[in-house]
CSV table of C-alpha atoms and ligand atoms in Angstrom, one decimal:
chain,number,residue,atom,x,y,z
R,47,MET,CA,-22.6,51.5,27.8
R,48,GLU,CA,-22.7,50.3,31.3
R,49,ARG,CA,-21.1,46.9,32.1
R,50,PRO,CA,-24.1,44.5,32.0
R,51,TYR,CA,-25.1,42.9,35.5
R,52,SER,CA,-25.4,39.2,33.9
R,53,ASN,CA,-24.2,36.7,31.4
R,54,LEU,CA,-25.1,33.7,30.0
R,55,ARG,CA,-22.8,30.8,31.5
R,56,CYS,CA,-22.7,27.1,30.4
R,57,ILE,CA,-23.7,24.8,33.9
R,58,GLY,CA,-21.3,22.0,32.1
R,59,CYS,CA,-17.9,24.0,31.1
R,60,GLY,CA,-18.5,27.6,32.7
R,61,ARG,CA,-18.0,29.3,29.6
R,62,ASP,CA,-19.8,32.7,29.7
R,63,TYR,CA,-21.4,34.3,26.4
R,64,PRO,CA,-23.2,38.2,26.6
R,65,LEU,CA,-27.0,38.1,27.8
R,66,GLY,CA,-27.4,40.0,24.9
R,67,GLU,CA,-27.0,37.1,22.6
R,68,VAL,CA,-29.7,34.8,21.4
R,69,ARG,CA,-28.2,31.1,22.2
R,70,TYR,CA,-29.7,28.5,24.0
R,71,GLU,CA,-26.5,26.0,24.3
R,72,CYS,CA,-22.8,26.0,24.7
R,73,ASP,CA,-20.8,26.4,21.6
R,74,ALA,CA,-18.0,24.4,23.6
R,75,CYS,CA,-19.9,21.3,24.9
R,76,SER,CA,-23.4,21.6,24.2
R,77,GLY,CA,-24.2,22.1,28.1
R,78,LEU,CA,-27.3,24.1,29.0
R,79,LEU,CA,-26.9,27.7,29.7
R,80,GLU,CA,-28.1,29.8,32.9
R,81,VAL,CA,-28.2,33.4,33.5
R,82,ALA,CA,-25.2,34.3,35.8
R,83,HIS,CA,-25.5,37.5,37.8
R,84,ASP,CA,-22.9,39.5,39.2
R,85,PHE,CA,-25.1,40.3,42.6
R,86,ASP,CA,-22.0,41.7,44.3
R,87,ARG,CA,-22.7,45.0,42.3
R,88,LEU,CA,-26.1,45.3,43.5
R,89,PRO,CA,-27.3,47.5,46.5
R,90,PRO,CA,-28.1,47.1,49.0
R,91,VAL,CA,-25.5,44.8,50.5
R,92,ASN,CA,-27.3,42.5,53.1
R,93,GLY,CA,-30.0,39.9,53.7
R,94,ALA,CA,-32.1,42.4,56.1
R,95,ALA,CA,-31.8,45.4,53.5
R,96,TRP,CA,-32.9,42.8,50.8
R,97,ARG,CA,-35.7,41.8,52.8
R,98,ARG,CA,-36.7,45.2,53.9
R,99,LEU,CA,-36.7,46.4,50.5
R,100,PHE,CA,-39.0,43.4,49.2
R,101,ASP,CA,-41.6,43.9,51.7
R,102,THR,CA,-41.8,47.7,51.2
R,103,ARG,CA,-42.9,46.6,47.9
R,104,LEU,CA,-46.0,44.3,49.1
R,105,GLY,CA,-49.2,45.7,48.7
R,106,THR,CA,-47.9,48.1,45.8
R,107,VAL,CA,-51.0,49.0,43.6
R,108,ALA,CA,-49.2,50.4,40.4
R,109,GLY,CA,-46.0,50.0,38.4
R,110,ILE,CA,-44.0,46.7,38.0
R,111,HIS,CA,-43.7,45.8,41.7
R,112,GLN,CA,-47.2,45.2,42.1
R,113,SER,CA,-46.2,41.7,40.0
R,114,GLY,CA,-44.8,39.0,42.2
R,115,VAL,CA,-42.0,38.7,39.4
R,116,TRP,CA,-41.0,42.3,39.2
R,117,ARG,CA,-41.3,42.9,43.0
R,118,PHE,CA,-37.8,41.0,42.8
R,119,HIS,CA,-36.6,42.8,39.2
R,120,GLU,CA,-33.2,43.2,40.6
R,121,LEU,CA,-32.9,39.3,41.3
R,122,VAL,CA,-34.4,38.6,38.0
R,123,LEU,CA,-33.2,40.6,35.1
R,124,PRO,CA,-31.2,43.5,36.6
R,125,ASP,CA,-30.3,44.8,33.0
R,126,LEU,CA,-34.0,44.7,31.8
R,127,PRO,CA,-34.9,48.9,31.9
R,128,ALA,CA,-38.2,48.7,34.1
R,129,GLY,CA,-39.9,50.6,31.6
R,130,GLU,CA,-39.7,47.4,29.2
R,131,VAL,CA,-40.8,45.1,31.5
R,132,VAL,CA,-43.9,43.0,29.9
R,133,SER,CA,-46.6,42.3,32.7
R,134,MET,CA,-49.8,41.2,33.5
R,135,PRO,CA,-49.4,41.5,36.4
R,136,GLU,CA,-48.3,37.7,37.4
R,137,GLY,CA,-47.5,35.8,40.7
R,138,ASN,CA,-48.9,37.0,44.3
R,139,THR,CA,-50.7,33.5,44.5
R,140,HIS,CA,-52.1,32.0,47.4
R,141,LEU,CA,-50.3,29.8,50.0
R,142,TYR,CA,-53.4,27.5,51.7
R,143,SER,CA,-53.1,25.6,54.9
R,144,SER,CA,-54.3,22.1,54.4
R,145,LYS,CA,-55.7,20.6,57.2
R,146,ARG,CA,-57.1,18.0,55.4
R,147,LEU,CA,-53.6,16.9,53.8
R,148,GLN,CA,-52.1,17.4,57.2
R,149,GLU,CA,-54.2,14.8,59.3
R,150,ILE,CA,-54.2,12.5,56.1
R,151,SER,CA,-50.4,12.2,55.9
R,152,ARG,CA,-49.9,13.2,59.8
R,153,THR,CA,-47.5,15.9,59.0
R,154,ALA,CA,-47.2,19.1,60.9
R,155,ASP,CA,-47.4,21.5,58.3
R,156,VAL,CA,-48.8,21.4,54.9
R,157,ARG,CA,-49.3,24.0,52.6
R,158,ILE,CA,-50.5,24.4,48.6
R,159,LYS,CA,-49.0,27.2,46.6
R,160,HIS,CA,-51.7,27.7,44.2
R,161,GLU,CA,-50.0,28.8,40.8
R,162,GLY,CA,-53.0,28.1,39.0
R,163,GLU,CA,-54.2,31.7,40.4
R,164,ASN,CA,-51.9,33.3,37.6
R,165,PRO,CA,-53.4,35.4,34.7
R,166,THR,CA,-53.1,32.5,32.5
R,167,LEU,CA,-54.1,29.9,34.9
R,168,SER,CA,-50.7,28.4,35.3
R,169,PHE,CA,-47.2,29.2,36.7
R,170,LYS,CA,-45.8,29.6,33.5
R,171,ASP,CA,-46.9,33.1,33.5
R,172,ARG,CA,-43.5,34.5,35.4
R,173,GLY,CA,-41.2,32.4,33.3
R,174,MET,CA,-42.9,34.2,30.1
R,175,SER,CA,-43.0,37.8,31.8
R,176,ALA,CA,-39.4,37.5,31.7
R,177,GLY,CA,-39.3,35.9,28.3
R,178,VAL,CA,-41.2,38.1,26.5
R,179,SER,CA,-39.8,40.9,27.9
R,180,TRP,CA,-36.3,40.0,26.9
R,181,ALA,CA,-37.4,39.0,23.5
R,182,ARG,CA,-39.0,42.6,22.9
R,183,HIS,CA,-35.7,44.1,24.2
R,184,LEU,CA,-33.8,42.0,22.0
R,185,GLY,CA,-36.1,43.5,19.0
R,186,ALA,CA,-37.6,40.0,18.3
R,187,ARG,CA,-40.4,40.4,15.7
R,188,GLN,CA,-41.6,36.3,16.4
R,189,VAL,CA,-41.6,34.1,19.1
R,190,ALA,CA,-42.5,30.6,19.4
R,191,CYS,CA,-42.6,27.5,21.9
R,192,ALA,CA,-43.6,23.8,22.0
R,193,SER,CA,-46.1,23.3,24.5
R,194,THR,CA,-48.1,20.6,26.4
R,195,GLY,CA,-50.7,23.3,26.7
R,196,ASP,CA,-49.4,25.7,29.4
R,197,THR,CA,-46.4,27.3,28.1
R,198,SER,CA,-48.4,28.2,24.4
R,199,ALA,CA,-51.0,29.8,26.8
R,200,ALA,CA,-48.8,32.0,28.6
R,201,MET,CA,-46.7,33.2,25.6
R,202,ALA,CA,-49.9,33.9,23.6
R,203,ALA,CA,-51.0,36.0,26.4
R,204,TYR,CA,-47.7,37.7,26.6
R,205,ALA,CA,-47.0,38.2,23.0
R,206,ALA,CA,-50.6,39.4,22.6
R,207,GLN,CA,-49.5,42.5,25.2
R,208,VAL,CA,-46.6,43.7,22.5
R,209,GLU,CA,-47.5,45.5,19.5
R,210,GLY,CA,-46.2,43.7,16.4
R,211,MET,CA,-44.9,40.7,18.0
R,212,ARG,CA,-46.2,37.5,16.6
R,213,GLY,CA,-46.7,34.2,18.3
R,214,VAL,CA,-46.3,30.7,17.0
R,215,VAL,CA,-46.9,27.7,19.1
R,216,VAL,CA,-46.4,24.0,18.2
R,217,LEU,CA,-48.7,21.5,20.0
R,218,PRO,CA,-49.1,17.5,20.0
R,219,ARG,CA,-52.2,16.9,18.5
R,220,GLY,CA,-54.9,15.8,20.6
R,221,LYS,CA,-52.7,15.8,23.8
R,222,VAL,CA,-53.5,19.0,24.9
R,223,SER,CA,-57.1,19.8,26.8
R,224,MET,CA,-59.9,22.0,25.2
R,225,GLU,CA,-59.2,24.6,27.4
R,226,GLN,CA,-55.4,25.1,26.8
R,227,LEU,CA,-55.6,24.8,22.9
R,228,SER,CA,-58.4,27.8,23.3
R,229,GLN,CA,-55.9,30.2,25.0
R,230,PRO,CA,-53.6,30.8,22.0
R,231,ILE,CA,-56.5,30.5,19.4
R,232,ALA,CA,-58.1,33.4,21.3
R,233,ALA,CA,-54.7,35.3,22.1
R,234,GLY,CA,-54.1,35.4,18.3
R,235,CYS,CA,-51.3,33.3,17.9
R,236,LEU,CA,-50.2,30.9,14.8
R,237,THR,CA,-51.6,27.6,16.3
R,238,VAL,CA,-49.8,24.7,14.9
R,239,SER,CA,-50.6,21.1,15.7
R,240,LEU,CA,-48.5,18.0,14.4
R,241,PRO,CA,-49.3,14.7,14.9
R,242,ALA,CA,-46.5,14.1,17.3
R,243,ASP,CA,-45.6,13.5,21.1
R,244,PHE,CA,-44.2,17.0,23.1
R,245,ASP,CA,-40.8,15.3,22.6
R,246,GLU,CA,-40.6,15.6,19.2
R,247,CYS,CA,-42.4,19.1,18.5
R,248,ILE,CA,-39.9,20.9,20.8
R,249,ARG,CA,-37.1,18.7,18.7
R,250,LEU,CA,-38.4,20.0,15.5
R,251,LEU,CA,-39.1,23.7,16.6
R,252,ARG,CA,-35.9,23.9,18.2
R,253,ASP,CA,-34.4,23.3,14.4
R,254,VAL,CA,-36.8,25.7,12.8
R,255,CYS,CA,-36.0,28.4,15.1
R,256,LYS,CA,-32.2,28.0,14.6
R,257,ARG,CA,-32.6,28.2,11.0
R,258,LEU,CA,-35.1,30.9,10.7
R,259,SER,CA,-33.8,33.0,13.7
R,260,ILE,CA,-36.9,32.8,15.8
R,261,TYR,CA,-36.8,33.7,19.4
R,262,LEU,CA,-37.4,30.2,21.2
R,263,LEU,CA,-39.6,30.7,24.6
R,264,ASN,CA,-39.4,27.2,25.6
R,265,SER,CA,-37.6,27.0,29.1
R,266,VAL,CA,-34.4,25.8,27.5
R,267,ASN,CA,-34.4,29.5,27.0
R,268,PRO,CA,-32.3,30.5,30.5
R,269,VAL,CA,-34.2,34.0,31.0
R,270,ARG,CA,-37.5,32.1,31.5
R,271,ILE,CA,-36.0,30.4,34.4
R,272,GLU,CA,-35.1,33.9,36.0
R,273,GLY,CA,-38.7,34.9,36.2
R,274,GLN,CA,-39.7,31.5,37.1
R,275,LYS,CA,-37.3,32.0,39.9
R,276,SER,CA,-39.6,34.1,41.6
R,277,ILE,CA,-41.9,31.2,43.0
R,278,ALA,CA,-39.0,30.4,45.3
R,279,TYR,CA,-38.7,34.4,46.3
R,280,GLU,CA,-42.3,34.8,46.6
R,281,MET,CA,-42.9,31.7,48.8
R,282,ALA,CA,-40.1,32.5,50.9
R,283,GLN,CA,-41.7,35.9,51.7
R,284,GLN,CA,-45.0,34.5,52.3
R,285,LEU,CA,-43.3,32.7,54.9
R,286,GLU,CA,-41.9,35.5,56.4
R,287,TRP,CA,-38.3,34.6,54.8
R,288,ASP,CA,-38.5,31.2,56.7
R,289,PRO,CA,-38.7,28.6,53.9
R,290,PRO,CA,-40.0,25.3,54.5
R,291,ASP,CA,-38.3,21.6,54.7
R,292,TRP,CA,-39.4,20.5,51.6
R,293,VAL,CA,-40.8,21.9,48.2
R,294,VAL,CA,-42.8,19.5,46.2
R,295,VAL,CA,-43.4,20.1,42.3
R,296,PRO,CA,-44.6,18.1,39.4
R,297,VAL,CA,-41.5,17.8,37.0
R,298,GLY,CA,-42.1,17.5,33.0
R,299,ASN,CA,-39.7,19.4,30.7
R,300,ALA,CA,-38.0,20.2,34.4
R,301,GLY,CA,-37.7,23.9,34.0
R,302,ASN,CA,-39.5,24.8,37.2
R,303,ILE,CA,-37.8,22.7,39.8
R,304,SER,CA,-34.3,23.9,38.4
R,305,ALA,CA,-35.8,27.3,39.0
R,306,LEU,CA,-37.0,26.7,42.3
R,307,GLY,CA,-33.2,25.3,43.1
R,308,LYS,CA,-32.0,28.6,41.5
R,309,GLY,CA,-34.1,31.0,43.5
R,310,PHE,CA,-33.5,29.3,46.9
R,311,ALA,CA,-29.8,29.2,46.2
R,312,ASP,CA,-30.1,33.1,45.2
R,313,LEU,CA,-32.0,34.0,48.4
R,314,ARG,CA,-29.1,31.9,50.6
R,315,ALA,CA,-26.1,33.6,48.9
R,316,LEU,CA,-27.4,37.2,49.5
R,317,GLY,CA,-28.2,36.2,53.2
R,318,ILE,CA,-31.9,36.6,52.7
R,319,ILE,CA,-32.6,33.0,54.1
R,320,ASP,CA,-30.2,30.9,55.8
R,321,ARG,CA,-31.0,27.4,54.4
R,322,VAL,CA,-32.3,26.1,51.5
R,323,PRO,CA,-35.6,23.6,51.1
R,324,ARG,CA,-35.2,20.2,49.8
R,325,LEU,CA,-37.1,19.5,46.5
R,326,LEU,CA,-39.2,16.6,45.6
R,327,GLY,CA,-40.1,16.4,41.9
R,328,ALA,CA,-43.0,14.1,41.4
R,329,GLN,CA,-43.5,12.6,37.8
R,330,PRO,CA,-46.4,10.2,36.7
R,331,GLU,CA,-45.2,6.3,36.2
R,332,ALA,CA,-46.0,6.9,32.4
R,333,ALA,CA,-43.4,9.4,31.9
R,334,ALA,CA,-40.8,9.3,34.8
R,335,PRO,CA,-37.3,9.3,33.4
R,336,LEU,CA,-35.8,11.8,36.7
R,337,ALA,CA,-37.7,9.3,38.8
R,338,ARG,CA,-35.6,6.4,37.5
R,339,ALA,CA,-32.5,8.2,37.5
R,340,HIS,CA,-32.7,9.0,41.2
R,341,ARG,CA,-33.6,5.2,41.7
R,342,GLU,CA,-30.6,4.3,39.7
R,343,GLY,CA,-28.4,6.6,41.6
R,344,TYR,CA,-28.1,8.9,38.5
R,345,ARG,CA,-25.8,6.8,36.8
R,346,GLU,CA,-26.6,7.7,33.4
R,347,HIS,CA,-29.0,10.2,31.8
R,348,VAL,CA,-32.4,8.5,31.3
R,349,ARG,CA,-34.6,9.2,28.3
R,350,VAL,CA,-37.9,7.4,28.1
R,351,LYS,CA,-41.2,7.3,25.2
R,352,ALA,CA,-43.6,9.2,27.3
R,353,LYS,CA,-46.7,6.8,27.6
R,354,ASP,CA,-50.4,8.5,28.2
R,355,THR,CA,-51.2,9.8,31.2
R,356,VAL,CA,-54.1,11.8,32.9
R,357,ALA,CA,-51.3,14.3,34.1
R,358,THR,CA,-51.1,15.4,30.1
R,359,ALA,CA,-48.9,18.5,30.9
R,360,ILE,CA,-46.0,16.4,32.0
R,361,ARG,CA,-45.9,13.9,29.5
R,362,ILE,CA,-42.6,14.3,28.7
R,363,GLY,CA,-39.8,11.6,28.4
R,364,ASP,CA,-36.9,13.5,27.6
R,365,PRO,CA,-36.5,16.9,29.7
R,366,VAL,CA,-34.8,19.4,28.1
R,367,SER,CA,-33.6,20.9,31.7
R,368,TYR,CA,-32.9,17.3,32.6
R,369,ASP,CA,-29.1,18.2,33.8
R,370,LYS,CA,-30.1,21.6,35.9
R,371,ALA,CA,-32.9,19.4,37.3
R,372,VAL,CA,-30.4,16.9,38.7
R,373,GLY,CA,-28.1,19.5,40.1
R,374,ALA,CA,-30.7,21.3,41.6
R,375,VAL,CA,-32.4,18.3,43.5
R,376,ARG,CA,-29.2,16.8,44.6
R,377,ALA,CA,-27.6,20.0,45.8
R,378,SER,CA,-30.9,20.1,47.9
R,379,GLY,CA,-30.7,17.2,49.4
R,380,GLY,CA,-33.9,16.3,47.9
R,381,ALA,CA,-35.3,13.5,45.4
R,382,PHE,CA,-37.4,12.4,42.5
R,383,ILE,CA,-40.5,10.2,43.0
R,384,SER,CA,-43.2,8.8,40.7
R,385,ALA,CA,-47.0,8.2,41.2
R,386,SER,CA,-49.4,6.0,39.3
R,387,GLU,CA,-52.6,7.4,37.6
R,388,GLN,CA,-54.7,5.9,40.2
R,389,ASP,CA,-52.9,7.8,43.3
R,390,ILE,CA,-52.9,11.1,41.0
R,391,MET,CA,-56.4,11.1,40.6
R,392,ASP,CA,-57.2,10.2,44.2
R,393,ALA,CA,-54.9,12.8,45.5
R,394,LYS,CA,-56.7,15.5,42.9
R,395,ALA,CA,-59.9,14.5,44.3
R,396,LEU,CA,-58.9,14.7,47.9
R,397,VAL,CA,-57.6,18.3,47.3
R,398,ASP,CA,-60.4,19.2,45.2
R,399,ARG,CA,-62.8,18.3,48.1
R,400,THR,CA,-61.0,21.0,50.4
R,401,GLY,CA,-62.3,23.9,47.7
R,402,VAL,CA,-58.7,24.3,46.3
R,403,TYR,CA,-59.1,23.3,42.7
R,404,VAL,CA,-55.9,21.5,41.4
R,405,CYS,CA,-55.2,20.0,37.7
R,406,PRO,CA,-53.7,16.1,37.3
R,407,ASN,CA,-50.3,17.9,37.0
R,408,SER,CA,-50.4,19.3,40.2
R,409,ALA,CA,-52.0,16.2,41.9
R,410,THR,CA,-49.2,14.2,40.7
R,411,ALA,CA,-47.2,16.6,43.2
R,412,VAL,CA,-50.2,15.8,45.9
R,413,ALA,CA,-49.7,12.1,45.0
R,414,GLY,CA,-45.7,12.1,45.6
R,415,PHE,CA,-46.0,13.6,48.6
R,416,LEU,CA,-48.0,11.5,50.3
R,417,LYS,CA,-45.7,8.3,49.1
R,418,ALA,CA,-42.6,10.2,50.3
R,419,ARG,CA,-44.5,10.5,53.9
R,420,GLU,CA,-45.2,6.7,53.4
R,421,GLN,CA,-41.9,5.8,52.7
R,422,GLY,CA,-40.0,8.2,55.3
R,423,ILE,CA,-38.4,10.6,53.1
R,424,ILE,CA,-40.5,13.1,54.5
R,425,ALA,CA,-40.7,13.0,58.3
R,426,ALA,CA,-43.8,13.9,60.5
R,427,GLY,CA,-42.4,17.1,61.8
R,428,GLU,CA,-41.4,18.6,58.6
R,429,ARG,CA,-43.1,21.9,56.6
R,430,VAL,CA,-43.6,21.1,53.6
R,431,VAL,CA,-45.1,23.3,50.5
R,432,ILE,CA,-46.8,21.7,47.5
R,433,ILE,CA,-46.8,23.9,44.3
R,434,ALA,CA,-49.9,23.6,42.2
R,435,THR,CA,-48.7,24.4,39.1
R,436,ALA,CA,-52.1,24.9,37.3
R,437,HIS,CA,-55.9,25.7,37.8
R,438,GLY,CA,-58.1,22.4,37.7
R,439,CYS,CA,-60.4,24.5,35.2
R,440,LYS,CA,-57.7,24.1,32.8
R,441,PHE,CA,-58.4,20.4,32.6
R,442,SER,CA,-62.0,20.1,33.2
R,443,GLN,CA,-62.4,16.5,31.3
R,444,ALA,CA,-60.5,14.8,33.5
R,445,THR,CA,-62.3,16.0,36.1
R,446,ILE,CA,-65.4,15.3,34.7
R,447,ASP,CA,-64.2,11.9,33.4
R,448,TYR,CA,-63.3,10.4,36.8
R,449,HIS,CA,-66.3,11.7,38.9
R,450,GLY,CA,-68.5,9.7,35.9
R,451,GLY,CA,-66.4,6.4,36.5
R,452,ARG,CA,-65.3,7.1,32.4
R,453,LEU,CA,-61.4,7.4,33.4
R,454,GLN,CA,-59.8,4.6,31.9
R,455,GLY,CA,-58.0,2.5,34.7
R,456,VAL,CA,-58.7,4.5,37.5
R,457,GLU,CA,-61.4,3.4,40.0
R,458,PRO,CA,-63.6,6.4,40.7
R,459,ARG,CA,-62.7,5.8,44.7
R,460,PHE,CA,-64.4,9.5,45.7
R,461,ALA,CA,-66.6,10.0,43.0
R,462,ASN,CA,-69.2,12.7,43.3
R,463,ARG,CA,-71.5,11.7,40.8
R,464,VAL,CA,-74.1,13.8,39.1
R,465,VAL,CA,-77.5,13.1,39.9
R,466,GLU,CA,-80.0,13.4,37.0
R,467,VAL,CA,-83.6,13.8,38.4
R,468,ALA,CA,-86.9,15.1,36.2
R,469,ALA,CA,-87.5,19.0,35.7
R,470,SER,CA,-90.0,19.1,38.7
R,471,ALA,CA,-89.7,20.4,42.0
R,472,SER,CA,-91.1,17.2,43.3
R,473,ALA,CA,-88.6,15.3,42.2
R,474,ILE,CA,-86.1,18.0,43.6
R,475,GLU,CA,-87.5,17.9,46.9
R,476,ARG,CA,-87.5,14.0,47.0
R,477,LEU,CA,-83.9,14.2,46.7
R,478,LEU,CA,-83.4,16.9,49.2
R,479,ALA,CA,-85.9,16.0,51.7
R,480,SER,CA,-83.7,13.7,53.9
R,481,GLY,CA,-81.0,16.4,54.1
R,482,PRO,CA,-77.2,15.9,53.7
R,483,GLU,CA,-77.5,11.9,54.9
R,484,GLY,CA,-80.2,11.1,52.7
R,485,PRO,CA,-80.4,9.5,49.3
R,486,PRO,CA,-76.7,8.3,48.1
R,487,LEU,CA,-75.1,10.5,45.5
R,488,ARG,CA,-75.9,7.6,42.8
R,489,LYS,CA,-78.6,5.2,42.3
R,490,ASP,CA,-77.9,1.5,43.6
R,491,GLY,CA,-76.8,-0.8,40.9
R,492,GLU,CA,-75.4,2.0,38.9
W,766,F0G,N1,-47.4,21.3,35.8
W,766,F0G,C1,-47.8,22.1,34.6
W,766,F0G,C2,-49.5,22.7,34.7
W,766,F0G,C3,-47.4,22.2,33.3
W,766,F0G,O1,-48.1,22.7,32.3
W,766,F0G,C4,-45.8,21.6,33.2
W,766,F0G,C5,-45.2,21.9,32.1
W,766,F0G,C6,-45.4,21.6,34.7
W,766,F0G,C7,-46.4,21.0,35.4
W,766,F0G,C8,-44.0,21.0,34.6
W,766,F0G,O2,-43.1,21.9,34.6
W,766,F0G,O3,-41.9,21.7,32.6
W,766,F0G,O4,-41.0,23.2,34.3
W,766,F0G,O5,-40.9,20.6,34.6
W,766,F0G,N2,-45.8,22.4,31.1
W,766,F0G,C9,-45.2,22.5,29.8
W,766,F0G,C10,-45.6,23.3,29.0
W,766,F0G,C11,-43.9,21.6,29.5
W,766,F0G,O6,-45.5,23.1,27.6
W,766,F0G,O7,-46.8,23.8,29.0
W,766,F0G,P1,-41.7,22.1,34.1
């Protein structure tokens, strides 16, 4: 057999393991593993040639290159034969210019990359396409993940594409949205609900997977990160290979921010871009171990007990990819920041009002960006891309509660109340007669 292009490598001690082995940590030091590619052996050989290759694949209408992950196949999993890829396809998400955010923050260039436009409405489809493809390649019959909702939705959809593969998802009871919960049920996964928070769900599941040899598809699985990296590639390509100064992203288990760091580092190593963006990771105050670690100069590994937050998908106190995330953020000259519930929902209302509908987790990144501007971490002349990680429609209850003034501890400052009138033409007419400047959107004294 040909020598493989990629290995598993410990980020702590550098020890290598074959990529074909199922393992999630280093035997020697328990460090996290990453996939290390021998890019030197790949043709073509310079940045311009790589850019041309990826650009010629844009607009492909058939085959794996129509995917925003597998357009970059050589940099994702070069050892996986093209015929074994499991793809919906995913990626190719829009990069929206946000004039409103530019005005409010007085920043030169602010865009939102909307990963909620993926097939299961979150960014997780990128990593899961790689993870499930590799699971099938290894012959795994069962795949499993613990999840705050989106990972399970993605795994369920991709596992459903593979005949004979069973998905098992473990969810914290009452802590995922109805829309998220419906996804693994619909796609035929074994859906298990525990009276526990996410941190406990993943701890328990890791143990069970080890004992029963079930393939674990949480982002501690380094293959997931390889697919996830494609956000960085795709963003750079959309910006004609001229990356922004900052990329802002909500952080939970910290896989995505680690993947962004690795993705941009790959592009620079290959000469495809000439500098990497700084990374800003945003967490809700209710679950902000990395923001605290940043404030404290990364003196020690911070774990917290996560409290309730509107950003339920990032309600995580002990992120699995902590060390990778800290490494990526520090290497980029970036930061971690936290945002209050009020700031998260205000930021969400602001972006939603522009017609780009985001979820509370994504809004945490928007709030983090606005705070970073206020604090001067991000400068006025800089170019910023904020990653919206999931679609607002996956978390509709938060939107409805906010606009209805029913979100505990949050003032509905930008509420757009539903107006109830009698079922008669005259009642509707009275409401509309005076035009857009007419009656207030809610009755006095309400
Ligand atoms: N945004 C959304 C919508 C998410 O679902 C998640 C993570 C994140 C941000 C944070 O990304 O974990 O890579 O730092 N959701 C995981 C899940 C934990 O189980 O769906 P991260």
